[in-house]
Short mmCIF file of C-alpha atoms in Angstrom, two decimals:
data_model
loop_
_atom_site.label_atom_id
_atom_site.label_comp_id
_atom_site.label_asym_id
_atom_site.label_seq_id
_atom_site.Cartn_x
_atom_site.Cartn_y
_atom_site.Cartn_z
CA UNK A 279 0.00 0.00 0.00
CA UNK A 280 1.71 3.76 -0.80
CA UNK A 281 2.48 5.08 1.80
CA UNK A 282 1.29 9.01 1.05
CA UNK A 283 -0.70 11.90 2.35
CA UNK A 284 -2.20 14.94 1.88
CA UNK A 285 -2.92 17.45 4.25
CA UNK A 286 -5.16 20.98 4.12
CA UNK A 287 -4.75 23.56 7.01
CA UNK A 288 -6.53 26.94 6.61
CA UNK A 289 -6.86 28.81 9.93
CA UNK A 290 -7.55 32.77 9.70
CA UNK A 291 -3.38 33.13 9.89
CA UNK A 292 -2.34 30.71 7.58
CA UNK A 293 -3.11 28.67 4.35
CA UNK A 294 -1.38 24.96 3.86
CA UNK A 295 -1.63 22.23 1.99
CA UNK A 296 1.05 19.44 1.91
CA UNK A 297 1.55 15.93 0.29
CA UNK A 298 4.19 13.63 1.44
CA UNK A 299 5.42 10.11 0.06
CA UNK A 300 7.28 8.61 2.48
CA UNK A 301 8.76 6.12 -0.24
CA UNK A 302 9.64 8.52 -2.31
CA UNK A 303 13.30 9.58 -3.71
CA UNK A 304 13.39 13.03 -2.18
CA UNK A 305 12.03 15.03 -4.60
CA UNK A 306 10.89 18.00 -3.20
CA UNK A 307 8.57 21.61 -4.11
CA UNK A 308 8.32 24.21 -1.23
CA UNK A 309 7.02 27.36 -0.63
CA UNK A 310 6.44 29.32 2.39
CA UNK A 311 7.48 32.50 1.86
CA UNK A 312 10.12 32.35 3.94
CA UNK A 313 13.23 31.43 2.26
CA UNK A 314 15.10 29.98 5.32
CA UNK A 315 12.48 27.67 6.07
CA UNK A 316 11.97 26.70 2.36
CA UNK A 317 15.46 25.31 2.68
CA UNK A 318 15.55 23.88 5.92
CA UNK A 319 11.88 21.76 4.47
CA UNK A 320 14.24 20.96 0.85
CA UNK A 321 16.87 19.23 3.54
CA UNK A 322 14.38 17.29 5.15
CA UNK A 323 12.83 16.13 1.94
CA UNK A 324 16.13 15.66 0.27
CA UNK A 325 18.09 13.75 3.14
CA UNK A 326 14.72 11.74 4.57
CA UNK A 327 13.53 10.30 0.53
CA UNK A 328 9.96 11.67 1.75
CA UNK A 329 8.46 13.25 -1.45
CA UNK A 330 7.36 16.59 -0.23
CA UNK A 331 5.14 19.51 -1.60
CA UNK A 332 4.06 22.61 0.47
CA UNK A 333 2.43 25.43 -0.33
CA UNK A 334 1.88 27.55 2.71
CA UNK A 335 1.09 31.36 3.06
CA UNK A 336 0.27 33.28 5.83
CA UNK A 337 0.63 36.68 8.08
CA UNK A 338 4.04 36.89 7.50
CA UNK A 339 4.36 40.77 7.84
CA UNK A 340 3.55 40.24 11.57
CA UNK A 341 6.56 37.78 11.68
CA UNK A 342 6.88 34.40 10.79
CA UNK A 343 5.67 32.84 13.88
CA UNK A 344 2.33 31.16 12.56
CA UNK A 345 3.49 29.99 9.15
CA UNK A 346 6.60 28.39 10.58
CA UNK A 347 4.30 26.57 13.42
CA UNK A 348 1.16 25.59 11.00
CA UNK A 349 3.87 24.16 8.23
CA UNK A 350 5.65 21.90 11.13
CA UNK A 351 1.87 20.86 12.03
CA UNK A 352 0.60 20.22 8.12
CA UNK A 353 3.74 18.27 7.50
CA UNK A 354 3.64 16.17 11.35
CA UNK A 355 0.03 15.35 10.39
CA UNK A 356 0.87 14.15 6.65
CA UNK A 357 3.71 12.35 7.79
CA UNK A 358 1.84 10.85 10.82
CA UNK A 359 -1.17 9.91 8.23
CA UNK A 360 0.62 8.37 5.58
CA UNK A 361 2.46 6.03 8.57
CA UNK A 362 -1.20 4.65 9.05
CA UNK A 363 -0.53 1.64 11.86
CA UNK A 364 2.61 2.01 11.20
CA UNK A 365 3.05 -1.71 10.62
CA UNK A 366 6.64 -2.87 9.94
CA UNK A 367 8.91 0.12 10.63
CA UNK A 368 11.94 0.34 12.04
CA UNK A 369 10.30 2.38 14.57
CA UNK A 370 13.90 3.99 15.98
CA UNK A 371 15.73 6.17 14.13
CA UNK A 372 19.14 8.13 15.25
CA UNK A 373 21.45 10.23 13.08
CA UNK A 374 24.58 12.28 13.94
CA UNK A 375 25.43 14.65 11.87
CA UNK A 376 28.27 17.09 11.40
CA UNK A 377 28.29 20.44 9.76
CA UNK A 378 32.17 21.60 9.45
CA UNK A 379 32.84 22.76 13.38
CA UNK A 380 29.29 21.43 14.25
CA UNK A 381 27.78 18.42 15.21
CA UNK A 382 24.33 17.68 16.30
CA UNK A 383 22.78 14.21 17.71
CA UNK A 384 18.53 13.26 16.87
CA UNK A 385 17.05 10.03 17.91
CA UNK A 386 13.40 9.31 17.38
CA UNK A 387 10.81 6.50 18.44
CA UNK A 388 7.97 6.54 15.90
CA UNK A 389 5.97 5.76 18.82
CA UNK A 390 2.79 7.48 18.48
CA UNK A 391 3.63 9.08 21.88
CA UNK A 392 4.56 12.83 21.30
CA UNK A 393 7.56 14.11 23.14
CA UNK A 394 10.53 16.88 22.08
CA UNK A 395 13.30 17.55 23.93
CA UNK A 396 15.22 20.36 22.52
CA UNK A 397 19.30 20.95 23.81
CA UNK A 398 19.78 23.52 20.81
CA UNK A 399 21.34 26.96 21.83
CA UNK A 400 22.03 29.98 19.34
CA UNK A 401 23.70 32.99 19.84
CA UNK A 402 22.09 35.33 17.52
CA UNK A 403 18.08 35.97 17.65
CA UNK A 404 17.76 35.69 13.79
CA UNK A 405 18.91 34.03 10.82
CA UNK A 406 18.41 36.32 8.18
CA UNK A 407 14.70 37.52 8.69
CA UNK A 408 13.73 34.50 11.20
CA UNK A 409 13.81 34.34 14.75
CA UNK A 410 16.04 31.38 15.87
CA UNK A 411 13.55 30.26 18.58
CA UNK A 412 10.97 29.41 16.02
CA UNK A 413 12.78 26.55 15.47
CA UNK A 414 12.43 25.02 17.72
CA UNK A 415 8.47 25.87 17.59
CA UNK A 416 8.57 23.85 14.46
CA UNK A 417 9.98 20.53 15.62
CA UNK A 418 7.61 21.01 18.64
CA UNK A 419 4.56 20.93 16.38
CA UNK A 420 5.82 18.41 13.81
CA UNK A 421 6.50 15.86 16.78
CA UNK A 422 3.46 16.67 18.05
CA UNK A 423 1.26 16.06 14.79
CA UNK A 424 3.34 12.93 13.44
CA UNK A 425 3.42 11.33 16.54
CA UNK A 426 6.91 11.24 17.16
CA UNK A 427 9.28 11.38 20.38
CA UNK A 428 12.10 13.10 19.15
CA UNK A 429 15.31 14.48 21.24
CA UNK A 430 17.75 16.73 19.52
CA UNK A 431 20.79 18.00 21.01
CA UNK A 432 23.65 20.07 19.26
CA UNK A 433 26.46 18.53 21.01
CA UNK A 434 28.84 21.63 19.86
CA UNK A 435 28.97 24.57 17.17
CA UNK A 436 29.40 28.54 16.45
CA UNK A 437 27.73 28.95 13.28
CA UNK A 438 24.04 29.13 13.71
CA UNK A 439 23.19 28.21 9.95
CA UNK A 440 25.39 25.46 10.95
CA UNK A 441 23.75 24.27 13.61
CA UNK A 442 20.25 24.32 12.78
CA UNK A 443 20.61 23.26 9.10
CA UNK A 444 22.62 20.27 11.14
CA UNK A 445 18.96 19.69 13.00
CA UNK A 446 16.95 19.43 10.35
CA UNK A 447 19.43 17.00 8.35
CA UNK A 448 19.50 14.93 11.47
CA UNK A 449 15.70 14.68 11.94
CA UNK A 450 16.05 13.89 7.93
CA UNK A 451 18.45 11.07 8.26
CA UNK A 452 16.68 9.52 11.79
CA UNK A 453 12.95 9.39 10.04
CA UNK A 454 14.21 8.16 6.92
CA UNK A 455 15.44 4.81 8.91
CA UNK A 456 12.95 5.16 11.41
CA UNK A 457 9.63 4.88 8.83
CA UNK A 458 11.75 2.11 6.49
CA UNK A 459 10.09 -1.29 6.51
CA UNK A 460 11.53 -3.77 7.99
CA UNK A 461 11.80 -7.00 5.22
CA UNK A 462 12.18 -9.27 7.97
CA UNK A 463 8.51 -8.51 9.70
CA UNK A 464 6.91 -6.18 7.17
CA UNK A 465 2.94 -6.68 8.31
CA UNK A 466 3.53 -6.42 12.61
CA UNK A 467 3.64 -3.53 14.47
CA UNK A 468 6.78 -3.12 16.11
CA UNK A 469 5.74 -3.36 19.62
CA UNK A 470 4.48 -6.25 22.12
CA UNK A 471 0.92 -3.97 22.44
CA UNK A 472 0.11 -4.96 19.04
CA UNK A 473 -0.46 -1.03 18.38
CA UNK A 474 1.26 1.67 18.24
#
């Protein structure tokens, strides 16, 4: 069965729709309106293999608070959709990645039981137009919506592009073996509940 999704959020501050494939090849087509975040979502799609589209706008000349937020919540819930029962995944998932003097850690249980713990520190309050701690805003609402507990931690680093482009590339490379089917037990849910 394909494993894909599309998701519609309209609220009075934003518009979003989304389509994922989790078995895709990492084809990706984003827009937010926010160019950072357009190429933190083309990491994820590129280093994960999840096929993703976006189109988002929203009330971006108040600041980019909303948009960011709704797009991690459209994508969690297409992501956490297309997973279904989740039925022969890997389940865990850990990456660590390195960025020239940086190197962040992510580990993930596809659990179905939302949890974030964020151990990411910047030193500058934006990155071009966007406010570092939205970040951190986003991987709180796509955990939430996909159903994911999901620790990151940048372990060390001084460039903040660094360090959060790190982030997203680890989340990338965690899901991608985290939602791969297992060949050896491709119909059972990996867990002695019999649900996740």
């Amino acid at each position: 069965m394909a494993r894909k999704a599309s998701v519609a959020r309209k609220t009075n501050e934003t518009e979003i729709a989304v389509s994922v494939n989790l078995d895709g090849t990492g084809t990706y087509k984003v827009s937010t309106g926010v160019g950072f975040l357009d190429h933190m979502l083309e990491q994820l799609s590129r280093h994960s293999l999840i096929d993703l589209e976006v189109q988002a706008r929203g009330d971006i000349h108040i600041d980019f608070h909303h948009l960011t937020e709704d797009t991690g919540i459209a994508i969690g819930e297409a992501v956490g959709k297309a997973l279904g029962e989740r039925k022969g995944i890997n389940r865990y998932g850990d990456a660590l990645i390195p960025m020239d003097e940086t190197l962040t850690r992510v580990a993930m249980d596809v659990s179905n039981r939302p949890y974030l713990i964020w151990k990411v520190n910047f030193t500058k309050p934006k990155l071009g137009d966007m406010d570092t701690e939205l970040f951190k805003e986003w991987f709180q609402a796509f955990a939430q919506n996909a159903g994911i507990t999901l620790h990151v931690e940048n372990l060390y680093g001084e460039n903040n592009h660094h360090i959060v482009e790190s982030c997203y590339k680890g989340l990338a490379r965690a899901l991608r073996h985290a939602i791969t089917v297992d060949a050896r037990s491709p119909h059972a849910v990996p867990s002695t509940k019999g649900t996740l």
